[in-house]
Short mmCIF file of C-alpha atoms in Angstrom, two decimals:
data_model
loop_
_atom_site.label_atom_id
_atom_site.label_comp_id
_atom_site.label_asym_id
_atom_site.label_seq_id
_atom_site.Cartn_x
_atom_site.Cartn_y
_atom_site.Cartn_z
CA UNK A 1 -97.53 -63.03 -30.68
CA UNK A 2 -97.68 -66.85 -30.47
CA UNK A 3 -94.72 -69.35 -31.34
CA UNK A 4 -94.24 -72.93 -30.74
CA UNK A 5 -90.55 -72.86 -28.17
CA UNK A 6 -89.76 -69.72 -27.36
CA UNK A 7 -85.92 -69.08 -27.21
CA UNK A 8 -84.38 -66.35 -24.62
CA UNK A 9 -81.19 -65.57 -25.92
CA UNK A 10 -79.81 -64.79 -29.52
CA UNK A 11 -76.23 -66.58 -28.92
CA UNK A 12 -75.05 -69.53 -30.56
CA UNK A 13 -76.89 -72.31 -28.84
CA UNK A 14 -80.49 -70.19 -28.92
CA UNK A 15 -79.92 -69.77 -32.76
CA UNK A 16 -78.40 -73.46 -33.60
CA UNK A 17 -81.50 -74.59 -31.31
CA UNK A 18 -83.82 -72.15 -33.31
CA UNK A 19 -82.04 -73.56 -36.81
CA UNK A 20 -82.14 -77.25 -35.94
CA UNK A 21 -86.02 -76.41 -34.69
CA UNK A 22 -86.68 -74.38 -38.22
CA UNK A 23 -85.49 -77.34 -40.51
CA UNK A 24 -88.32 -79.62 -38.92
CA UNK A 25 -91.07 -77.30 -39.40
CA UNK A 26 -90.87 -76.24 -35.43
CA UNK A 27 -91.67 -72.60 -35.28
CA UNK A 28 -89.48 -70.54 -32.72
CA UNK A 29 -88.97 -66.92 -31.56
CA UNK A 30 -85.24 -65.98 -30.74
CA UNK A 31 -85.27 -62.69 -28.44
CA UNK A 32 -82.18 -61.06 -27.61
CA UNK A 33 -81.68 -58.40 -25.28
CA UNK A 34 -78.69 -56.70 -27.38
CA UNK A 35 -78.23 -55.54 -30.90
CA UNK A 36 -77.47 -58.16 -33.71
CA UNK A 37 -74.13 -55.91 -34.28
CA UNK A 38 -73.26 -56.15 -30.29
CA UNK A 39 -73.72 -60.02 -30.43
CA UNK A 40 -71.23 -60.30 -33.44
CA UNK A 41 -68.36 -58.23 -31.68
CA UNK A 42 -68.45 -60.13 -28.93
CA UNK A 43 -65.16 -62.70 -29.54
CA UNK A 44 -65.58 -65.82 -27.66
CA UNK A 45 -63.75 -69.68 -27.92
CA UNK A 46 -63.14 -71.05 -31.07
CA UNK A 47 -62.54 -75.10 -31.11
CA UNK A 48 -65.34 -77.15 -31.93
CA UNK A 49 -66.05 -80.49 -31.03
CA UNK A 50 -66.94 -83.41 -33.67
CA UNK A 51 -70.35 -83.43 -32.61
CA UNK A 52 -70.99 -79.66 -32.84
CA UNK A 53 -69.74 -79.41 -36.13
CA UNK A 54 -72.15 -82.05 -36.93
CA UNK A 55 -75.09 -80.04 -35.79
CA UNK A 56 -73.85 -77.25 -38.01
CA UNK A 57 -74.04 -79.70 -40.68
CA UNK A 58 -77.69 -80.99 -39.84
CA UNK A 59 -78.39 -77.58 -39.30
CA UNK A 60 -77.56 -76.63 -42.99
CA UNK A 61 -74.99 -74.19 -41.88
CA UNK A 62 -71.73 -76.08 -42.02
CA UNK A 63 -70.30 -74.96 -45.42
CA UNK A 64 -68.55 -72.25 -44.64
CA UNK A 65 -66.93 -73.97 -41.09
CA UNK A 66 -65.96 -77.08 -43.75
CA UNK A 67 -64.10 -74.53 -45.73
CA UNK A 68 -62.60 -72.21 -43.94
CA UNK A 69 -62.55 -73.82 -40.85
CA UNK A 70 -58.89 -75.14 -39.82
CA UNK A 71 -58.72 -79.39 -38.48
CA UNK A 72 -56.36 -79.73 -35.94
CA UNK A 73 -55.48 -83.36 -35.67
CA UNK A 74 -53.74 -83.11 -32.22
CA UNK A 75 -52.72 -80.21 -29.89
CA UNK A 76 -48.88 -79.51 -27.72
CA UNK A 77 -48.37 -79.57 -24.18
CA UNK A 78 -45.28 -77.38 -23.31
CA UNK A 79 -43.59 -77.89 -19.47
CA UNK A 80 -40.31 -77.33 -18.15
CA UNK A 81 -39.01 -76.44 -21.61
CA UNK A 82 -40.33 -78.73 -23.59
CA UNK A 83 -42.77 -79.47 -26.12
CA UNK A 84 -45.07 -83.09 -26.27
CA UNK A 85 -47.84 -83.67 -28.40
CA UNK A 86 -51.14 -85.23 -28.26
CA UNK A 87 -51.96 -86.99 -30.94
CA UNK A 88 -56.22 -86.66 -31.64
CA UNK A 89 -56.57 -88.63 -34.99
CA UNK A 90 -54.35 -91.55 -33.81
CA UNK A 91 -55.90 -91.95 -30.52
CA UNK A 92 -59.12 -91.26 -31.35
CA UNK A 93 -59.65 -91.67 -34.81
CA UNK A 94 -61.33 -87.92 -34.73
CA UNK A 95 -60.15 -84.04 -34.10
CA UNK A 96 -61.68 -80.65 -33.59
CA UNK A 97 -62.14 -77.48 -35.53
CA UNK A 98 -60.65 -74.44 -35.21
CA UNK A 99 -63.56 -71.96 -36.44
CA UNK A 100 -64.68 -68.50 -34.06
CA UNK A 101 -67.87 -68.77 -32.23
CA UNK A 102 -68.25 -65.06 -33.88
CA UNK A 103 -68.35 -66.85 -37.37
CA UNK A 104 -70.52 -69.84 -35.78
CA UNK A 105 -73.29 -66.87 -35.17
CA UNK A 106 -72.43 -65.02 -38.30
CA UNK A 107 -73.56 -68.49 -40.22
CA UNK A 108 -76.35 -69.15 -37.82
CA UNK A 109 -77.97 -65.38 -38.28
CA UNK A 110 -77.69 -65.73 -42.04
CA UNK A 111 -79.25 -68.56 -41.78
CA UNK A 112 -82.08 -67.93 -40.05
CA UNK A 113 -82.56 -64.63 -41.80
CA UNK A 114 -82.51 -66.88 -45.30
CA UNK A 115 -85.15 -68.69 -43.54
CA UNK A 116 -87.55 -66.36 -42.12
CA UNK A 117 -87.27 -66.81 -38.61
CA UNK A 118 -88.27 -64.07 -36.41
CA UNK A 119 -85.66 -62.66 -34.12
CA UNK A 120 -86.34 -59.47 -31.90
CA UNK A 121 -83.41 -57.54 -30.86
CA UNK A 122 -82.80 -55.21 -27.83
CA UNK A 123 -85.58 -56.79 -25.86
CA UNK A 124 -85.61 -55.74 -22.16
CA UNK A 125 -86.90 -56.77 -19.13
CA UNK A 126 -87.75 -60.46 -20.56
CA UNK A 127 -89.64 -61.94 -17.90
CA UNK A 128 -90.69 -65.68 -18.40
CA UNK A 129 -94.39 -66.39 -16.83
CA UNK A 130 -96.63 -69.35 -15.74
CA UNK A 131 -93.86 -72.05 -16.70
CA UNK A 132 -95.39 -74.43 -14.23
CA UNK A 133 -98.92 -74.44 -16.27
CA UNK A 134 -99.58 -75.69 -19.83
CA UNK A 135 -99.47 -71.95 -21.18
CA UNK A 136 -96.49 -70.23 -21.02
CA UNK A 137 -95.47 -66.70 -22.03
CA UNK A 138 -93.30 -64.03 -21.74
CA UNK A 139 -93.49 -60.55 -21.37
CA UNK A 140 -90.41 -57.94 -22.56
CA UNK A 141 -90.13 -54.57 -23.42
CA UNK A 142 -89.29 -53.60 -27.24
CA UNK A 143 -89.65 -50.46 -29.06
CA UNK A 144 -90.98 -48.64 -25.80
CA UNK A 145 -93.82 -51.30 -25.24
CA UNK A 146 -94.20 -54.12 -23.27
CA UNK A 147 -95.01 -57.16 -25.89
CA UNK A 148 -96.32 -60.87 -25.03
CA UNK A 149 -95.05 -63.58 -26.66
CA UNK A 150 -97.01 -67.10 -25.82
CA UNK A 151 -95.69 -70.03 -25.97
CA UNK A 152 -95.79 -74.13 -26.04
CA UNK A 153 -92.14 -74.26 -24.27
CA UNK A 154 -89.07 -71.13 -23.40
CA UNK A 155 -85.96 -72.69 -23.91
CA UNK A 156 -83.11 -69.80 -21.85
CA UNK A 157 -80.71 -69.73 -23.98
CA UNK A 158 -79.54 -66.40 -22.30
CA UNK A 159 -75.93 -67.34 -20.74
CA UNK A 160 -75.87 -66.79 -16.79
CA UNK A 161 -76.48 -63.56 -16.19
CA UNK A 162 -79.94 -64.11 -18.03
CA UNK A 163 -83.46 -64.34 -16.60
CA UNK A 164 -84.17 -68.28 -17.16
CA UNK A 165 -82.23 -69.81 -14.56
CA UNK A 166 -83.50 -67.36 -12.01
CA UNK A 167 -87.66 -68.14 -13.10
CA UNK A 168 -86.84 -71.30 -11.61
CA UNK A 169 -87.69 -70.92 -7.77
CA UNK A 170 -84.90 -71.14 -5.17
CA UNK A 171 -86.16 -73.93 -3.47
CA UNK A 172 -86.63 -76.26 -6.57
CA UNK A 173 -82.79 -75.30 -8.18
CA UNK A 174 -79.48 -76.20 -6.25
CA UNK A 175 -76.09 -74.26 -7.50
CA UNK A 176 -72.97 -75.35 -7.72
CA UNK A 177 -70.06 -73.22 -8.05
CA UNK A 178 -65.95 -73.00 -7.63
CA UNK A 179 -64.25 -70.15 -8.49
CA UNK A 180 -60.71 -69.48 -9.30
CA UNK A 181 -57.80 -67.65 -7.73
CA UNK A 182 -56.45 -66.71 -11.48
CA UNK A 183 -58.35 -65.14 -14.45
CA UNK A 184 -56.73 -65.34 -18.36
CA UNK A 185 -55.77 -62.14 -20.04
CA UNK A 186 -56.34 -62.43 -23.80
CA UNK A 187 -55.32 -60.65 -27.00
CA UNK A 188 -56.26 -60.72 -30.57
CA UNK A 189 -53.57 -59.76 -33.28
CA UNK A 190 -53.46 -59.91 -36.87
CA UNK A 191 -50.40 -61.75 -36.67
CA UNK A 192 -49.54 -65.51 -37.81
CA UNK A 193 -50.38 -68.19 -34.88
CA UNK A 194 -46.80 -69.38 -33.74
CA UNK A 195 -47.87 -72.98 -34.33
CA UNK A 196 -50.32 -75.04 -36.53
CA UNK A 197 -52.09 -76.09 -33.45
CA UNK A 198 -52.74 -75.01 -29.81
CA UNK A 199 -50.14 -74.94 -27.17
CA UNK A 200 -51.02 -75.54 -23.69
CA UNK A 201 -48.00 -74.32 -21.51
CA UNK A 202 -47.17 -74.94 -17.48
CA UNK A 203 -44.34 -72.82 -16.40
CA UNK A 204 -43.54 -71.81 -12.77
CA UNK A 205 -44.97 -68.05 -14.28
CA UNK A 206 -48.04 -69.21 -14.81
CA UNK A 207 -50.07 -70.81 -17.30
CA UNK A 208 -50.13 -69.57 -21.53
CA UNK A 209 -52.28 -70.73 -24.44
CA UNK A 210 -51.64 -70.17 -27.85
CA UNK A 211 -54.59 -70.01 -30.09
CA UNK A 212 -55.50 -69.21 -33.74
CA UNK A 213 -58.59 -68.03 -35.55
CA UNK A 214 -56.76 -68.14 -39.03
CA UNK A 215 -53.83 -68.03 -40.47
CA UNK A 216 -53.21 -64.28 -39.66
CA UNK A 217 -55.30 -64.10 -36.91
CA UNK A 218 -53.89 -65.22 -33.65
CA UNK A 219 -55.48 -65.41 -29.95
CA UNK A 220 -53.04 -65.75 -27.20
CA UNK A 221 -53.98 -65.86 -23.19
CA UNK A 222 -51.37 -65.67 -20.03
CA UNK A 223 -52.90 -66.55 -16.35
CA UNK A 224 -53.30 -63.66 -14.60
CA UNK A 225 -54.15 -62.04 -11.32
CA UNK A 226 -57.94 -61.38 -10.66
CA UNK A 227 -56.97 -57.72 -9.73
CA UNK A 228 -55.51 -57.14 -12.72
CA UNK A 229 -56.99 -54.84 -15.45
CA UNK A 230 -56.49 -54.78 -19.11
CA UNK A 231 -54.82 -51.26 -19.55
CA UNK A 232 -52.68 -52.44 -17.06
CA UNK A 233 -50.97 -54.90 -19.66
CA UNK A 234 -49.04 -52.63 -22.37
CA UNK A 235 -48.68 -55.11 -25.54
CA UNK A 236 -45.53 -55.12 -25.18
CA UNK A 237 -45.08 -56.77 -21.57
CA UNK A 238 -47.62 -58.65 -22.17
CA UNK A 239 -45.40 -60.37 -25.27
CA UNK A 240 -42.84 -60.27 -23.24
CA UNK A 241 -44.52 -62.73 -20.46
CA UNK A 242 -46.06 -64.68 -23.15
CA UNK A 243 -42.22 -65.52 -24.36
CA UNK A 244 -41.17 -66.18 -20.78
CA UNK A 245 -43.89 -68.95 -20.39
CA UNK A 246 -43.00 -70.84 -23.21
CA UNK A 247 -40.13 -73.04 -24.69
CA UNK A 248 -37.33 -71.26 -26.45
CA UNK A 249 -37.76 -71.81 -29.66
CA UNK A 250 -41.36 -71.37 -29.77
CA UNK A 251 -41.07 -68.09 -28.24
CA UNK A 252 -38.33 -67.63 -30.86
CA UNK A 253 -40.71 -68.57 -33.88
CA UNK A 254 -43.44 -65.84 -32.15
CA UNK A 255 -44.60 -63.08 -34.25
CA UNK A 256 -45.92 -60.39 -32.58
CA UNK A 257 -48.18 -57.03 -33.08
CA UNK A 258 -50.36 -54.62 -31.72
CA UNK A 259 -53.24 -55.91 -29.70
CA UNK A 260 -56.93 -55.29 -31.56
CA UNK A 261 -58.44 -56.77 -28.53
CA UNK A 262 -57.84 -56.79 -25.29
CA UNK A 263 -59.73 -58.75 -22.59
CA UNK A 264 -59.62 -60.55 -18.78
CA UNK A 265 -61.89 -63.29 -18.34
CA UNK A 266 -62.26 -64.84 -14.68
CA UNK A 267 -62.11 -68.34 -14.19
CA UNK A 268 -65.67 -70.58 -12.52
CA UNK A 269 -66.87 -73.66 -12.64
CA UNK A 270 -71.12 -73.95 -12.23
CA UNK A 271 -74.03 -76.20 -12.37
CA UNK A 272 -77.32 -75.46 -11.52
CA UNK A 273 -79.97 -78.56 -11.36
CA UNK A 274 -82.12 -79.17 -12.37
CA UNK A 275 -82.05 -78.06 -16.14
CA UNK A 276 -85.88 -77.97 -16.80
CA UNK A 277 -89.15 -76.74 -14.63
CA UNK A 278 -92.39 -77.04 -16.06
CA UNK A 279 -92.44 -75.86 -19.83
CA UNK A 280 -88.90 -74.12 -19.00
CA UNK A 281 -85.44 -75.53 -20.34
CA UNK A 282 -81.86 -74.56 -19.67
CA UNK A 283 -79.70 -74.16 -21.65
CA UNK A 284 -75.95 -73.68 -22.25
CA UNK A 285 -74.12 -70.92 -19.78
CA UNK A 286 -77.73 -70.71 -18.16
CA UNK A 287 -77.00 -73.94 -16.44
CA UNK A 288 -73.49 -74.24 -16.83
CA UNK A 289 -70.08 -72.53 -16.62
CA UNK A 290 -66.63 -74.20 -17.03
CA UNK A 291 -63.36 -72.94 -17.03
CA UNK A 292 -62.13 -71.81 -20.88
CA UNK A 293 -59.04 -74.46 -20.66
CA UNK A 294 -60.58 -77.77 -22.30
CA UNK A 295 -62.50 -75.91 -25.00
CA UNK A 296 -65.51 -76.97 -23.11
CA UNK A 297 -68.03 -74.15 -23.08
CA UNK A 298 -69.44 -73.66 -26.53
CA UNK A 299 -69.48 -77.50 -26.95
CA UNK A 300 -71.07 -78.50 -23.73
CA UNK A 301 -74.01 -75.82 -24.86
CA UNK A 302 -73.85 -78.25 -28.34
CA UNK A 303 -74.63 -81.01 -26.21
CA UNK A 304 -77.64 -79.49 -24.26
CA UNK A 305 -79.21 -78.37 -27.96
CA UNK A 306 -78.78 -82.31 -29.03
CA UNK A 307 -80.60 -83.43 -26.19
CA UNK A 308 -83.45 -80.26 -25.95
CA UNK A 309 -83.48 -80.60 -30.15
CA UNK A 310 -84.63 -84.17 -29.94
CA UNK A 311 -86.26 -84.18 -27.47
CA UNK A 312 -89.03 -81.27 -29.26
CA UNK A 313 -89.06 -82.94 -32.12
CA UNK A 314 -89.77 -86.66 -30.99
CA UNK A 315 -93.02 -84.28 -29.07
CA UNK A 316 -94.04 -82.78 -31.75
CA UNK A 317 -93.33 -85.32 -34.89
CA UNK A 318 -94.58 -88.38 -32.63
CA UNK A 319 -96.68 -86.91 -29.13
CA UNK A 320 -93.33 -88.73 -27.22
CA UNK A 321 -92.56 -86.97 -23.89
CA UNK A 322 -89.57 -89.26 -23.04
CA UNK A 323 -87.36 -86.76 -24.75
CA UNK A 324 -88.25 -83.68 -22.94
CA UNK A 325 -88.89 -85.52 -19.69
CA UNK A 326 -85.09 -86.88 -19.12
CA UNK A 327 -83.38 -83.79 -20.90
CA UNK A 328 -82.55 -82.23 -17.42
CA UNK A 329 -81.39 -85.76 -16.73
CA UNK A 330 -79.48 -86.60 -19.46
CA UNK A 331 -77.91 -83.31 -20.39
CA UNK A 332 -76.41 -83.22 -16.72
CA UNK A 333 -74.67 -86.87 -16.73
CA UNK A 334 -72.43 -85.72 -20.05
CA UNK A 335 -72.23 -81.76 -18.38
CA UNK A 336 -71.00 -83.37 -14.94
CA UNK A 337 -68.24 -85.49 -17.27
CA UNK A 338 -66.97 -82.08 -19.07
CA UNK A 339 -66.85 -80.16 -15.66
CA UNK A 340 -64.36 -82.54 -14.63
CA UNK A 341 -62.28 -82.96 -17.55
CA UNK A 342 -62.36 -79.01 -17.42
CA UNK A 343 -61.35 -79.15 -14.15
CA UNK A 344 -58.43 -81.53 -14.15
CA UNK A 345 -56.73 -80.12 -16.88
CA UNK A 346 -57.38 -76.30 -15.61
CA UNK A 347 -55.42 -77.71 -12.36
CA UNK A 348 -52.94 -79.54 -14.55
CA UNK A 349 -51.75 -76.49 -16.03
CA UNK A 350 -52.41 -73.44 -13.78
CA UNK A 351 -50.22 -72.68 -10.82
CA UNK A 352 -52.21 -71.32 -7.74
CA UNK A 353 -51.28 -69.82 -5.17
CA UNK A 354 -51.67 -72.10 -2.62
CA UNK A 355 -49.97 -74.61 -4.24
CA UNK A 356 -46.75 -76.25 -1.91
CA UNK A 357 -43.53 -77.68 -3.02
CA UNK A 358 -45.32 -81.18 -3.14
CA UNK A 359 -48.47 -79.82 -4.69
CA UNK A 360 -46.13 -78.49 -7.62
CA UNK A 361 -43.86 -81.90 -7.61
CA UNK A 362 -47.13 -84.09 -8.22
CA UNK A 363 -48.30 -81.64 -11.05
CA UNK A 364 -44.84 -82.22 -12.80
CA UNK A 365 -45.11 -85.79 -12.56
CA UNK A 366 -48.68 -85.65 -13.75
CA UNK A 367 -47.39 -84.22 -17.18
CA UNK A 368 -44.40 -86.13 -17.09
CA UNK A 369 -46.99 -89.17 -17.17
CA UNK A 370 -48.99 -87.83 -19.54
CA UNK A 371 -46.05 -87.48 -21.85
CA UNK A 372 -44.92 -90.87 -21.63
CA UNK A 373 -48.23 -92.80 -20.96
CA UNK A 374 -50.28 -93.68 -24.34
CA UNK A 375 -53.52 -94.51 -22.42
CA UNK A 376 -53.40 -91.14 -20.32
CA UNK A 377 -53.24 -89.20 -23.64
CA UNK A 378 -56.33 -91.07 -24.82
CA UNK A 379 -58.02 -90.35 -22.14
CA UNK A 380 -57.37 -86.47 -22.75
CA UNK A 381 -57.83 -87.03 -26.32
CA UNK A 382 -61.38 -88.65 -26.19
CA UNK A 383 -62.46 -85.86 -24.03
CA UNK A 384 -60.83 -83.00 -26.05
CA UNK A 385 -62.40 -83.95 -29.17
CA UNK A 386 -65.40 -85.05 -27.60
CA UNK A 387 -67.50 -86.89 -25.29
CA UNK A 388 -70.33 -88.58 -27.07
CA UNK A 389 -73.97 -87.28 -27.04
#
């Protein structure tokens, strides 16, 4: 087989890439190691930036986030038993979506099915080769053979357990990485969210999120310990703790239900530069990992498509190479940006253990700050909704 790009990886930035690619005449392969089923149960974040939804709109696949998808003009901040909002559309002038990265793919397969695109599912053993020459290809086995697939570029789309980041030799690629002492326990219930909009909540338990995916679908998270195992959290102490971290009449307004899933998600920050060798780019949780708090993950992958998007078709519409040549560049300034906001605000909220009695004095006055202070709450607000590309 021959294709123009390539794409390793048939999650939500290899298929908005593959889209965006599709509706300029840019041919593109998707292959994904699992089944198309396996890739659609898999539930993931769910707030989307202003400029992702935009690429689902240039895309052609933004109808069904614009209708079903929930705006949240602002979001709550709950410490010490109390309850302060920041206020998106007045500070900014712009908010976020509320819309599952499960029904981001959902539109983005129909799509590309509507389309034609080629997608191959449950390919193993992808192996990228000669990404350093002018001819690219990769091999992977399918249907009990080994198939080639050559190539102009391979954009690894594949997350960070894939095979792209690790084609590019140790001694060109440096890695950075903190991990956290804490991971986040998460359920789903078909239950109505306790709010209109996310809560954020500090307590001296630990840190909470409450989260929506409609309005009787509800996705709530407590910080727990790394040791800690799902079956080890009946539903109902794990309401129970919820209830504890947060104010009292929000944990009076909660609804709660049986759990329909159940799942603990460590906590890393990661870069790995830089983002392109030879005909190779990175993409998304290839290159990058940030902690889930700032509702940076799926949009920082946005970002890297806008960039690697652009960038292909400026090559192929006009013979530019500026594009492609920077993208490793480029896409790290903004990615460096979002690994910090993710950062503060996962320190802002989380209590580790380490922390002394002054650590945990200057993270109250932090929020106290932030409370009062207009141009703090900007700051949090431009970043929330969205860095620009």
């Amino acid at each position: 087989m021959r294709t123009q790009v390539a794409i390793i990886g048939g999650g939500p930035s290899g298929l908005l890439l593959g889209q965006l690619l599709m509706k300029q005449g840019i041919d593109t392969v998707v292959l994904e190691r699992q089944t198309c089923d396996y890739v659609l149960a898999r539930i993931r974040a769910g707030v989307l930036e202003t400029g992702f939804a935009r690429l689902m709109r240039e895309a052609g696949v933004g109808a069904r986030m614009d209708k079903e998808g929930i705006i949240h003009e602002g979001t709550g901040i709950a410490h010490e038993g109390g309850l302060f909002r920041i206020d998106f559309e007045k500070l900014t002038g712009d908010h976020v979506i509320v819309y599952g990265q499960t029904e981001v793919t959902r539109d983005l397969y129909d799509a590309r099915d509507a389309g034609g695109g080629t997608t191959l599912f449950e390919c193993a053993g992808v192996t990228p080769h000669d990404l350093d020459t002018d001819a690219p290809y990769i091999t992977f086995l399918q249907g009990g053979r080994v198939n080639r697939l050559d190539c102009d570029f391979v954009a690894g789309c594949d997350g960070f357990h894939g095979p792209s980041r690790q084609a590019i030799p140790e001694a060109v690629r440096t890695e950075y990485e903190k991990t956290y002492p804490f991971g986040w326990l998460g359920i789903l219930s078909e239950t109505p969210p306790v709010d209109h909009e996310l809560i954020y909540a500090n307590s001296e338990r630990g840190f909470a999120l409450c989260s929506m995916r409609n309005a009787n679908l509800s996705r709530y998270y407590i910080q727990c310990a790394l040791s800690d195992r799902p079956e080890d959290w009946e539903d109902d102490a794990f309401w129970t703790e919820l209830k504890r971290r947060l104010p009292e009449d929000t944990a009076e307004k909660l609804v709660t239900g049986p759990s329909i899933e159940k799942s603990i998600a460590p906590l890393r920050s990661f870069v790995c530069e830089p983002m392109r060798w030879g005909r190779l780019f990175l993409c998304g949780d290839a290159a990058h990992i940030v902690p889930p708090t700032g509702a940076k993950g799926l949009n920082t992958a946005a970002s890297d498509v806008h960039y690697l998007y652009h960038g292909m078709v400026a090559h192929y519409r006009d013979g530019e190479s500026e594009g492609l040549d920077r993208y490793s560049e480029t896409a790290l300034k903004r990615i460096w940006k979002t690994q910090r906001f993710s950062w503060s605000i996962t320190n802002l909220l989380h209590r580790f253990p380490e922390q002394s009695e002054f650590d945990l004095h200057v993270q109250a006055a932090e929020l106290a700050f932030l409370a009062e202070n207009e141009a703090a709450q900007r700051a949090l607000a431009e970043n929330y909704v969205g860095l620009p590309y």
